[in-house]
Amino acid sequence: MHKDIVYSVKSPFRSEMNILGYRFGKGEKSACIVGPTRGNEVQQLYICSQIIKTLSRLEKTGAIVNNNEIMVIPTVNQYSINTEKRFWAMDNTDINRMFPGDEEGETTKRIAAGIFNAVKGFSYGIQFASFHTPGDFIPHVRMMETGYQNTSLANLFGLPYVLTRKPQPIDTGTLNYNWQLNGTNAFSVYTSATDYIDEKSANQAVSSVLRFLTRMGIIKYNCHNGFIATTLEEELLMSIRADVSGIYRRFKEPGEEVTFGDLLAEVVDPIEGEVKSQIIAPSDGIIFFAHGKPLVIENCTVYKLIRRLHE
Amino acid sequence: MVKTVFSIDLPVLENMCILKNRLQPLDLTGNERRVSIVTGIHGDELEGQYICYEIIRRIKENMEHLCGIIDIYPSLNPLGMDSLTRGIPAFDLDLNRCFPGSKEGDMAENAAAKIVEDILGSHLCIDLHSSNIFLREIPQVRMIEENASMLLPYAKLLNLDFVWVHPSATVQNATLAHALNTNGVPTIAVEMGTGMRITKQFGDQITEGIFCLLKEIGMWSGDVILPKTPIVSSEGHRDVTMVHAEASGIFLPAVKHWNSIKKGDVIGDIVNTLTGEIEQHIIAPCDGMVFTLREYPVVNSGSLIVRILGGDL
């Protein structure tokens, strides 16, 4: 394992923010794994730390196949993690909207450019990211439909679901999108948590990456085969919305199967305590996403359902 | 007449309402043109507040000169304005990246869709912005190249100093101005001043310009000034040059905003307040006028220091 500084940012008041790259093996640029770009992505940080730990052990036992280099950038933004800010603390900009970056641009564009310079050219790119709507997901691999996406490869992670998303203008600044346009097979891996550690889904994410690297012939690692993934298009997921605002009680979790008419959640009057609304399953299916906050605003998406899918 | 454009229940004992004030002639013919003036998409941008107040005040005092319908939306992001938050609090979303919105979406998308729906049908829309807290801007209009032929005739009436025509950027597809410009409502995005502040001088200048524009399109019969002729970045081969910080520290400017500068002049220093040393001595790379100047003293490497409009001015 070789550790170097991929990019560095100076602050007038803090110690330098050195973005580290951990390299395993030597040879062709095979796989690159990038951790949190945002300050609340603690689960993503934890997953990367576990991947680094495991790859260090595998390298010592000769389990990295010759002529393969794997790079892991465990965090792009420890400044925001340490101050508990989601975005860049100075100007509230989102590094994961700044790719491919600009070496002569604003600070976060420079960071994005520095990272992109380091991560481009790899055959496979894996990013641990989070979604802008706070809530919990079924663990899945997410890909942008850029025309370069390869869902068959995404299946090799062995996670239960592969989700494809038609890129919106706001997506064009993400690492995933720009990696793909630059010739890297890019995948974003989502687990069921963001700002807290969920050990079970973190382990699942670590295993999925090791499984993928094994199947691509980059490492030798004996692991369970995982799932044969169900591939979904994001726009076909069924949004279930709250019809009133108030205190939110969630009864179903991501991954649970529900049938038409099941009680999914309740909204309670925050002052008088009465149930204002019951949210009922409009279809059979499996919960893909579940709202995670204790308060809810009317029209907010509280669940996304994979319709008519059974376990 | 105050109307509710959008309303949604918040979780605890409150509605979030986007309101507008409609000013119209006492005797309507039914053929009046309508102009929409909006501001406060970003909660930290307050320059438009004074302009809204001043336009309403002047019209109310001279209703006999009003020949059309003026809709004034002083706060498209009321929660942000109330909480010193640029985006929409709780959602951490920039409202000006949510347009055209969707009735099927969450609160931000709902609000965006309702705002667009309400403005559609206007003859013209003026979208008033401040800069953010980091930069000070002279009053200016920004537009993308493909809209220049449609918008420049209006922008030139707004009593501005500068019109910046720049290449289109992908993310602008999600702005209110883009949503309206592509749906038949010419929309001019005005930028001025700095975040979280009101610069009365700029507000008065733009207010006069808005009345010039209203007069030109037949919606105001009162006296107006002769508007300034703005410098247009796309006319006369004038380039915009940006100077970014190459060091982190405290920026101490040596230039004044809205002044001309010569190549080689000192723009300012970035200093280290622990060692007492100058980290970067910033020199102007070209002649021109400083139309953007760093306002917030703390800088990181990459922070924008100045924008210079090049050429003889």
XYZ file of C-alpha atoms in Angstrom:
624
model
C 0.000 0.000 0.000
C 1.246 3.389 -0.947
C -0.303 6.550 0.450
C 0.051 9.947 -1.198
C -1.576 13.356 -1.280
C -3.893 13.667 -4.258
C -4.829 17.290 -3.672
C -4.272 19.822 -0.966
C -6.206 22.895 0.178
C -4.885 25.546 2.545
C -7.075 27.441 4.959
C -6.066 30.615 6.767
C -7.175 29.188 10.100
C -7.010 25.404 9.890
C -4.406 22.819 9.136
C -4.044 21.922 5.484
C -6.731 19.666 4.040
C -4.759 16.895 2.405
C -6.904 14.608 0.279
C -5.255 11.206 0.465
C -5.061 8.475 -2.119
C -4.309 4.904 -1.053
C -2.870 2.803 -3.840
C -2.799 -0.985 -3.824
C -1.009 -3.104 -6.393
C 0.901 -1.809 -9.402
C 0.245 -1.599 -13.109
C -2.804 -0.652 -15.081
C -5.274 1.752 -13.516
C -7.968 -0.789 -12.813
C -10.339 0.473 -10.148
C -10.777 3.687 -8.236
C -12.997 4.058 -5.162
C -14.014 7.497 -3.940
C -15.582 8.223 -0.572
C -17.542 11.199 0.749
C -17.579 14.521 -1.033
C -19.993 15.843 1.603
C -19.558 16.415 5.287
C -22.460 14.296 6.497
C -21.520 11.133 4.577
C -20.111 9.367 7.608
C -21.335 5.931 6.558
C -19.524 6.354 3.242
C -16.341 7.295 5.107
C -16.650 4.240 7.322
C -17.139 1.951 4.315
C -14.012 3.338 2.636
C -12.009 2.834 5.823
C -13.089 -0.821 5.895
C -12.189 -1.256 2.226
C -8.730 0.206 2.862
C -8.299 -2.123 5.841
C -9.300 -5.163 3.792
C -7.256 -4.251 0.712
C -4.170 -3.707 2.910
C -4.593 -7.222 4.247
C -5.207 -8.677 0.786
C -2.145 -6.946 -0.640
C 0.038 -8.449 2.101
C -1.172 -11.919 1.210
C -0.578 -11.402 -2.522
C -4.275 -11.335 -3.373
C -4.075 -8.361 -5.723
C -3.687 -9.726 -9.214
C -0.552 -8.599 -11.066
C -0.683 -5.482 -13.214
C -3.634 -3.933 -11.404
C -3.659 -0.731 -9.443
C -6.540 0.086 -7.114
C -6.815 3.556 -5.664
C -9.054 4.514 -2.745
C -9.720 8.157 -1.843
C -11.420 7.738 1.535
C -12.672 11.339 1.732
C -12.611 14.368 -0.495
C -13.906 16.760 2.147
C -12.743 16.230 5.730
C -13.045 19.999 6.318
C -16.843 19.680 6.140
C -16.942 16.377 8.040
C -15.037 17.945 10.923
C -17.370 20.944 11.116
C -20.534 18.893 10.515
C -21.501 20.844 7.413
C -22.907 18.947 4.443
C -21.325 21.199 1.838
C -18.067 23.158 1.573
C -18.002 25.135 4.789
C -16.877 28.460 3.320
C -19.488 28.977 0.600
C -21.925 26.050 0.939
C -21.091 24.696 -2.513
C -21.315 20.994 -3.278
C -18.087 19.420 -4.571
C -20.160 16.671 -6.190
C -21.748 19.296 -8.462
C -18.406 20.713 -9.621
C -16.961 17.920 -11.746
C -14.981 17.791 -13.990
C -13.760 20.878 -12.155
C -11.633 23.816 -13.167
C -8.000 24.157 -12.075
C -8.277 27.933 -12.281
C -11.819 28.271 -10.939
C -13.407 28.638 -7.509
C -12.120 26.556 -4.600
C -14.534 23.638 -4.918
C -14.023 23.546 -8.688
C -10.279 23.336 -8.068
C -10.788 20.479 -5.620
C -13.002 18.695 -8.158
C -10.391 19.229 -10.873
C -7.642 17.918 -8.592
C -9.666 14.822 -7.763
C -10.764 14.259 -11.333
C -7.166 14.442 -12.544
C -6.282 11.718 -10.062
C -9.255 9.433 -10.715
C -9.671 9.640 -14.484
C -8.288 6.904 -16.648
C -9.307 4.052 -14.356
C -11.316 1.276 -15.985
C -13.835 1.156 -13.126
C -14.919 3.951 -10.826
C -16.935 3.399 -7.665
C -18.294 6.310 -5.658
C -19.992 6.145 -2.288
C -22.555 8.912 -2.428
C -25.777 10.055 -0.814
C -29.028 11.404 -2.158
C -30.218 15.005 -1.694
C -33.523 13.859 -0.155
C -32.813 12.604 3.372
C -34.019 9.083 3.943
C -33.082 5.435 3.786
C -32.570 3.270 0.727
C -32.357 -0.363 -0.108
C -28.651 -0.925 -0.818
C -28.215 -0.511 -4.551
C -25.899 0.457 -7.371
C -26.931 3.633 -9.161
C -25.903 4.564 -12.679
C -26.592 7.558 -14.891
C -28.067 6.842 -18.285
C -25.407 8.654 -20.268
C -25.390 6.162 -23.104
C -22.128 4.743 -21.750
C -23.635 2.970 -18.756
C -23.301 -0.795 -18.475
C -25.931 -2.315 -16.203
C -24.550 -5.833 -16.717
C -21.354 -4.764 -15.000
C -23.339 -3.129 -12.202
C -24.963 -6.488 -11.598
C -21.569 -7.926 -10.654
C -21.608 -6.067 -7.334
C -24.182 -8.614 -6.208
C -26.357 -6.005 -4.524
C -30.109 -6.616 -4.734
C -30.869 -3.694 -7.071
C -29.347 -1.685 -9.893
C -31.028 1.648 -10.526
C -30.600 3.755 -13.650
C -31.372 7.451 -13.693
C -31.874 9.800 -16.626
C -29.463 12.654 -15.912
C -31.017 16.025 -15.103
C -29.079 19.281 -15.574
C -28.122 19.174 -11.891
C -26.502 15.732 -12.385
C -23.997 16.872 -14.985
C -21.593 18.087 -12.320
C -21.368 14.781 -10.475
C -18.299 12.576 -10.441
C -20.337 9.595 -11.661
C -21.579 11.439 -14.770
C -18.173 12.855 -15.672
C -16.379 9.590 -15.053
C -18.693 7.908 -17.550
C -18.217 10.618 -20.169
C -14.478 10.194 -19.700
C -14.528 6.473 -20.444
C -14.610 5.009 -16.936
C -17.338 2.519 -16.063
C -18.810 4.441 -13.147
C -21.028 3.189 -10.350
C -22.449 4.911 -7.295
C -23.072 2.558 -4.395
C -25.836 3.536 -1.976
C -26.283 1.915 1.389
C -29.116 2.378 3.829
C -27.497 5.170 5.847
C -25.656 8.454 5.422
C -25.084 10.453 8.610
C -24.883 7.500 10.971
C -23.135 4.133 10.799
C -25.241 1.167 9.815
C -22.814 -1.687 10.297
C -24.858 -4.265 8.416
C -25.274 -2.299 5.215
C -21.693 -0.985 5.489
C -20.432 -4.570 5.522
C -22.705 -5.357 2.588
C -21.201 -2.425 0.660
C -17.627 -3.509 1.443
C -18.417 -7.065 0.313
C -20.056 -5.799 -2.865
C -16.952 -3.873 -3.859
C -14.652 -6.825 -3.100
C -17.000 -9.097 -5.055
C -16.910 -6.736 -8.016
C -13.113 -6.463 -7.943
C -12.878 -10.253 -7.772
C -15.218 -10.729 -10.713
C -13.276 -8.196 -12.777
C -10.099 -10.192 -12.107
C -8.465 -7.439 -10.052
C -8.240 -9.240 -6.715
C -8.446 -12.830 -5.518
C -11.043 -13.007 -2.806
C -13.395 -15.774 -1.892
C -16.802 -14.381 -1.180
C -20.484 -15.129 -1.383
C -22.051 -14.629 -4.808
C -24.519 -12.056 -3.597
C -27.706 -11.303 -5.482
C -28.603 -11.393 -9.123
C -29.745 -7.785 -9.198
C -33.127 -6.510 -10.267
C -32.585 -3.563 -12.606
C -34.910 -0.597 -12.187
C -35.424 2.729 -13.890
C -35.772 5.496 -11.328
C -38.703 7.116 -13.099
C -40.722 3.904 -12.802
C -40.512 3.856 -9.016
C -43.846 4.831 -7.499
C -43.720 7.923 -5.278
C -45.976 7.828 -2.235
C -46.520 11.261 -0.722
C -47.746 12.687 2.550
C -51.000 14.570 2.095
C -50.587 16.683 5.238
C -47.735 18.109 7.319
C -46.913 17.092 10.873
C -45.034 14.540 12.960
C -44.192 11.448 10.964
C -44.478 7.846 12.174
C -42.885 5.311 9.853
C -44.044 1.697 9.979
C -42.254 0.116 7.023
C -38.560 -0.100 6.244
C -36.648 -0.205 2.962
C -36.655 -3.745 1.602
C -39.977 -4.703 3.204
C -42.659 -6.170 0.999
C -46.064 -4.522 1.311
C -49.472 -5.315 -0.097
C -52.169 -2.994 -1.339
C -53.925 -1.366 1.616
C -51.153 -1.881 4.181
C -50.631 0.973 6.637
C -47.242 2.456 5.768
C -47.091 5.505 8.010
C -49.094 8.061 9.952
C -48.913 11.806 10.255
C -49.732 13.047 13.742
C -50.894 16.547 14.688
C -47.810 18.034 16.396
C -49.854 19.910 18.988
C -52.959 17.835 19.723
C -51.509 14.405 19.098
C -54.317 13.050 16.942
C -53.568 11.079 13.789
C -54.198 13.498 10.894
C -53.533 11.116 8.072
C -52.757 7.490 7.385
C -50.547 6.645 4.455
C -51.747 3.467 2.816
C -49.925 1.309 0.271
C -51.490 2.097 -3.128
C -50.058 -1.063 -4.659
C -48.249 -4.292 -3.827
C -44.497 -3.969 -3.952
C -41.208 -3.542 -2.140
C -40.160 -0.360 -0.363
C -37.121 1.110 -2.131
C -36.819 4.407 -0.244
C -38.256 5.623 3.037
C -38.375 9.176 4.425
C -36.199 9.371 7.512
C -37.024 12.590 9.362
C -39.476 12.876 12.273
C -41.313 15.779 10.594
C -42.942 15.783 7.194
C -44.271 18.479 4.875
C -47.297 17.843 2.676
C -46.488 16.506 -0.803
C -43.131 15.239 0.445
C -42.191 11.829 -0.947
C -42.219 9.498 2.044
C -41.766 6.217 0.209
C -40.675 5.041 -3.193
C -42.145 1.698 -4.089
C -41.050 -0.920 -6.586
C -44.506 -1.795 -7.818
C -45.727 -5.344 -8.076
C -42.358 -6.829 -7.119
C -42.268 -9.629 -4.567
C -39.428 -10.995 -2.479
C -54.060 43.752 -3.991
C -52.119 41.009 -2.239
C -52.622 37.506 -3.629
C -51.316 34.119 -2.570
C -49.319 32.418 -5.308
C -48.456 29.292 -3.345
C -49.229 28.008 0.113
C -48.207 24.855 1.910
C -48.626 23.682 5.487
C -45.414 23.364 7.473
C -45.252 20.690 10.170
C -46.012 22.894 13.174
C -48.670 25.639 13.196
C -47.465 27.557 10.153
C -48.099 27.995 6.438
C -45.380 28.879 4.005
C -46.944 31.379 1.586
C -45.487 33.036 -1.488
C -47.318 36.311 -1.968
C -47.528 38.905 -4.696
C -48.895 42.404 -4.852
C -50.888 43.218 -8.001
C -50.989 46.871 -8.970
C -53.395 47.707 -11.738
C -55.143 50.762 -13.210
C -58.368 51.789 -11.533
C -60.276 51.297 -14.782
C -59.269 48.094 -16.526
C -59.911 47.691 -20.247
C -59.057 43.987 -20.248
C -56.223 44.555 -22.728
C -53.544 45.579 -20.269
C -50.096 44.149 -20.498
C -48.687 42.528 -17.394
C -45.121 42.765 -16.094
C -43.861 40.581 -13.260
C -41.085 41.724 -10.935
C -39.686 38.947 -8.758
C -36.957 38.744 -6.146
C -35.831 36.730 -3.138
C -35.239 33.369 -4.853
C -32.104 33.252 -2.715
C -32.751 34.018 0.918
C -29.503 35.968 1.351
C -30.212 38.389 -1.504
C -31.938 41.487 -0.224
C -31.169 44.225 -2.773
C -34.515 43.618 -4.517
C -36.438 44.378 -1.316
C -35.821 48.104 -1.578
C -36.724 48.096 -5.281
C -40.033 46.324 -4.624
C -40.867 48.842 -1.906
C -39.876 51.812 -4.015
C -41.775 50.711 -7.123
C -44.948 50.062 -5.142
C -44.578 53.387 -3.333
C -44.092 55.392 -6.524
C -46.941 53.664 -8.350
C -49.348 54.108 -5.434
C -48.555 57.804 -5.363
C -49.119 58.130 -9.117
C -51.805 55.589 -9.970
C -53.068 57.792 -12.782
C -49.891 56.987 -14.751
C -50.256 53.221 -14.509
C -51.416 51.739 -17.837
C -50.810 48.054 -17.201
C -50.706 45.369 -14.525
C -47.603 45.078 -12.358
C -47.221 41.922 -10.264
C -44.558 42.242 -7.584
C -43.270 39.104 -5.860
C -40.911 40.325 -3.115
C -40.021 36.939 -1.650
C -40.039 33.716 -3.634
C -38.157 31.974 -0.813
C -39.738 33.352 2.369
C -38.277 30.687 4.682
C -34.781 31.377 3.368
C -35.163 35.123 3.734
C -36.380 34.736 7.279
C -33.518 32.467 8.305
C -30.539 34.025 6.437
C -30.400 30.927 4.278
C -29.567 31.126 0.592
C -31.429 27.951 -0.304
C -34.616 26.481 1.077
C -34.071 25.655 4.747
C -34.482 21.991 5.714
C -34.267 20.865 2.083
C -30.784 22.307 1.516
C -31.857 23.002 -2.049
C -31.245 26.038 -4.229
C -34.711 27.108 -5.407
C -33.139 28.562 -8.534
C -32.057 25.061 -9.540
C -35.584 23.628 -9.226
C -37.361 25.256 -12.178
C -39.643 24.647 -14.003
C -40.662 22.505 -11.028
C -43.410 19.944 -10.856
C -46.825 19.723 -9.281
C -45.952 16.106 -8.512
C -42.714 16.988 -6.726
C -41.775 17.961 -3.201
C -42.292 21.405 -1.682
C -39.537 23.144 -3.643
C -40.689 21.690 -6.952
C -44.341 22.441 -6.135
C -43.467 26.031 -5.322
C -41.351 26.399 -8.467
C -44.172 25.060 -10.668
C -46.705 27.421 -9.097
C -44.388 30.419 -9.503
C -43.894 29.658 -13.206
C -47.602 29.057 -13.729
C -48.443 32.369 -12.092
C -45.943 34.396 -14.136
C -46.754 32.804 -17.501
C -48.753 35.209 -19.625
C -46.693 38.214 -18.495
C -45.323 40.438 -21.238
C -42.014 40.548 -19.403
C -40.413 39.426 -16.139
C -37.612 41.123 -14.206
C -35.797 38.796 -11.803
C -33.853 40.843 -9.231
C -30.807 39.265 -7.596
C -28.059 40.447 -5.309
C -24.653 38.972 -5.368
C -23.829 36.546 -2.559
C -22.116 37.662 0.654
C -18.685 37.149 -0.888
C -18.741 39.515 -3.863
C -19.873 43.062 -4.640
C -21.322 43.621 -8.101
C -22.188 46.760 -10.065
C -25.800 46.783 -11.315
C -25.819 44.503 -14.321
C -27.905 42.157 -16.387
C -26.646 38.680 -17.204
C -27.962 36.703 -20.111
C -26.904 33.753 -22.171
C -25.981 34.219 -25.809
C -29.022 32.513 -27.270
C -31.357 34.944 -25.483
C -29.405 38.100 -26.319
C -31.435 39.162 -29.368
C -34.682 38.814 -27.398
C -33.509 40.437 -24.157
C -30.942 43.099 -25.089
C -33.536 45.689 -26.261
C -35.220 45.469 -22.846
C -31.974 45.324 -20.864
C -30.691 48.486 -22.535
C -33.629 50.435 -21.086
C -32.958 49.401 -17.491
C -30.543 52.262 -16.685
C -27.717 49.797 -16.181
C -23.989 50.139 -16.488
C -23.260 46.710 -17.844
C -24.848 43.810 -19.673
C -22.905 40.575 -19.503
C -23.684 38.225 -22.346
C -22.018 34.923 -21.620
C -22.001 31.406 -23.045
C -24.757 29.169 -21.787
C -24.098 26.790 -18.905
C -25.981 23.566 -18.395
C -27.164 24.296 -14.871
C -28.913 27.445 -16.062
C -31.543 25.160 -17.506
C -32.951 24.863 -14.008
C -33.285 28.606 -13.278
C -36.484 30.635 -13.220
C -35.128 32.898 -15.968
C -34.508 29.921 -18.238
C -37.905 28.371 -17.520
C -39.659 31.622 -18.415
C -37.456 32.562 -21.383
C -38.181 29.192 -22.974
C -41.899 29.547 -22.343
C -42.598 32.870 -23.984
C -41.918 35.314 -21.136
C -38.760 37.360 -21.788
C -37.032 37.407 -18.411
C -34.164 39.647 -17.440
C -31.963 38.599 -14.535
C -30.544 41.672 -12.793
C -27.595 41.339 -10.434
C -26.319 44.031 -8.093
C -24.684 44.829 -4.795
C -23.787 42.191 -2.269
C -25.573 39.555 -0.227
C -27.400 40.367 3.013
C -27.199 44.105 2.323
C -29.212 46.814 0.577
C -27.353 49.399 -1.506
C -29.840 52.239 -1.872
C -27.894 53.869 -4.702
C -28.167 50.692 -6.814
C -31.812 50.242 -5.890
C -32.659 53.776 -6.990
C -30.773 53.266 -10.241
C -32.635 50.064 -11.121
C -35.981 51.491 -9.994
C -35.539 54.387 -12.418
C -34.636 51.865 -15.107
C -37.739 49.772 -14.483
C -39.925 52.857 -14.950
C -38.050 53.647 -18.200
C -38.801 50.140 -19.398
C -42.460 50.338 -18.341
C -42.802 53.624 -20.219
C -41.237 52.185 -23.360
C -43.702 49.291 -23.458
C -46.663 51.550 -22.789
C -47.366 50.676 -19.175
C -46.393 53.934 -17.516
C -47.263 57.451 -18.654
C -45.382 59.412 -16.000
C -42.059 61.177 -16.468
C -38.931 59.044 -16.525
C -35.219 59.728 -16.776
C -33.086 59.124 -19.852
C -31.589 55.697 -19.079
C -27.851 55.112 -19.134
C -26.402 53.288 -22.101
C -24.874 50.110 -20.727
C -21.618 48.572 -21.814
C -22.452 45.221 -23.426
C -19.773 42.564 -23.021
C -20.501 41.054 -26.430
C -20.168 44.399 -28.252
C -16.757 45.968 -28.970
C -14.680 42.867 -28.187
C -14.616 43.408 -24.467
C -13.492 40.404 -22.500
C -14.318 39.565 -18.918
C -11.166 38.544 -17.026
C -11.467 36.808 -13.672
C -8.753 36.870 -11.029
C -8.856 34.153 -8.383
C -6.909 33.862 -5.145
C -3.853 31.659 -5.445
C -3.293 31.617 -1.681
C -5.462 31.383 1.403
C -5.658 34.187 3.930
C -7.235 37.581 4.450
C -7.805 39.700 1.352
C -7.058 43.400 1.728
C -8.210 45.242 -1.411
C -6.206 48.107 -2.894
C -8.731 48.880 -5.628
C -12.160 50.373 -5.410
C -15.227 48.698 -6.816
C -16.511 50.106 -10.097
C -13.228 51.900 -10.884
C -10.939 51.527 -13.855
C -7.686 49.690 -13.440
C -4.501 49.410 -15.510
C -2.524 46.289 -16.229
C 0.114 45.983 -13.494
C -1.864 47.940 -10.882
C -2.132 46.364 -7.448
C -5.534 44.746 -6.846
C -4.724 43.892 -3.236
C -2.892 41.507 -0.963
C -3.742 38.218 0.652
C -2.074 38.315 4.038
C -1.277 35.830 6.766
C -2.498 37.176 10.088
C -0.404 34.715 12.084
C 2.986 35.447 10.503
C 2.375 38.999 9.332
C 3.473 38.092 5.813
C 1.948 38.713 2.430
C 0.920 35.397 0.894
C -0.031 36.864 -2.480
C 0.437 40.287 -4.007
C -2.297 40.438 -6.627
C -1.578 42.409 -9.801
C -4.118 43.346 -12.501
C -3.559 41.185 -15.588
C -5.236 43.678 -17.940
C -6.719 47.153 -18.288
C -10.406 47.530 -17.594
C -13.102 48.210 -15.026
C -13.536 46.271 -11.784
C -17.186 45.280 -11.898
C -16.944 42.492 -9.313
C -14.854 42.853 -6.158
C -14.338 40.433 -3.285
C -16.362 41.666 -0.321
C -15.787 38.882 2.214
C -12.196 39.086 3.487
C -11.497 35.405 4.176
C -10.318 33.621 1.040
C -9.233 30.144 0.092
C -7.129 29.354 -2.892
C -9.577 29.681 -5.781
C -11.840 32.319 -4.260
C -12.863 34.905 -6.850
C -11.164 38.260 -6.153
C -12.204 40.479 -9.070
C -13.848 40.385 -12.452
C -12.473 42.980 -14.860
C -14.287 44.142 -17.956
C -11.465 44.782 -20.390
C -11.096 47.457 -23.075
C -11.356 51.248 -23.164
C -14.311 52.354 -21.102
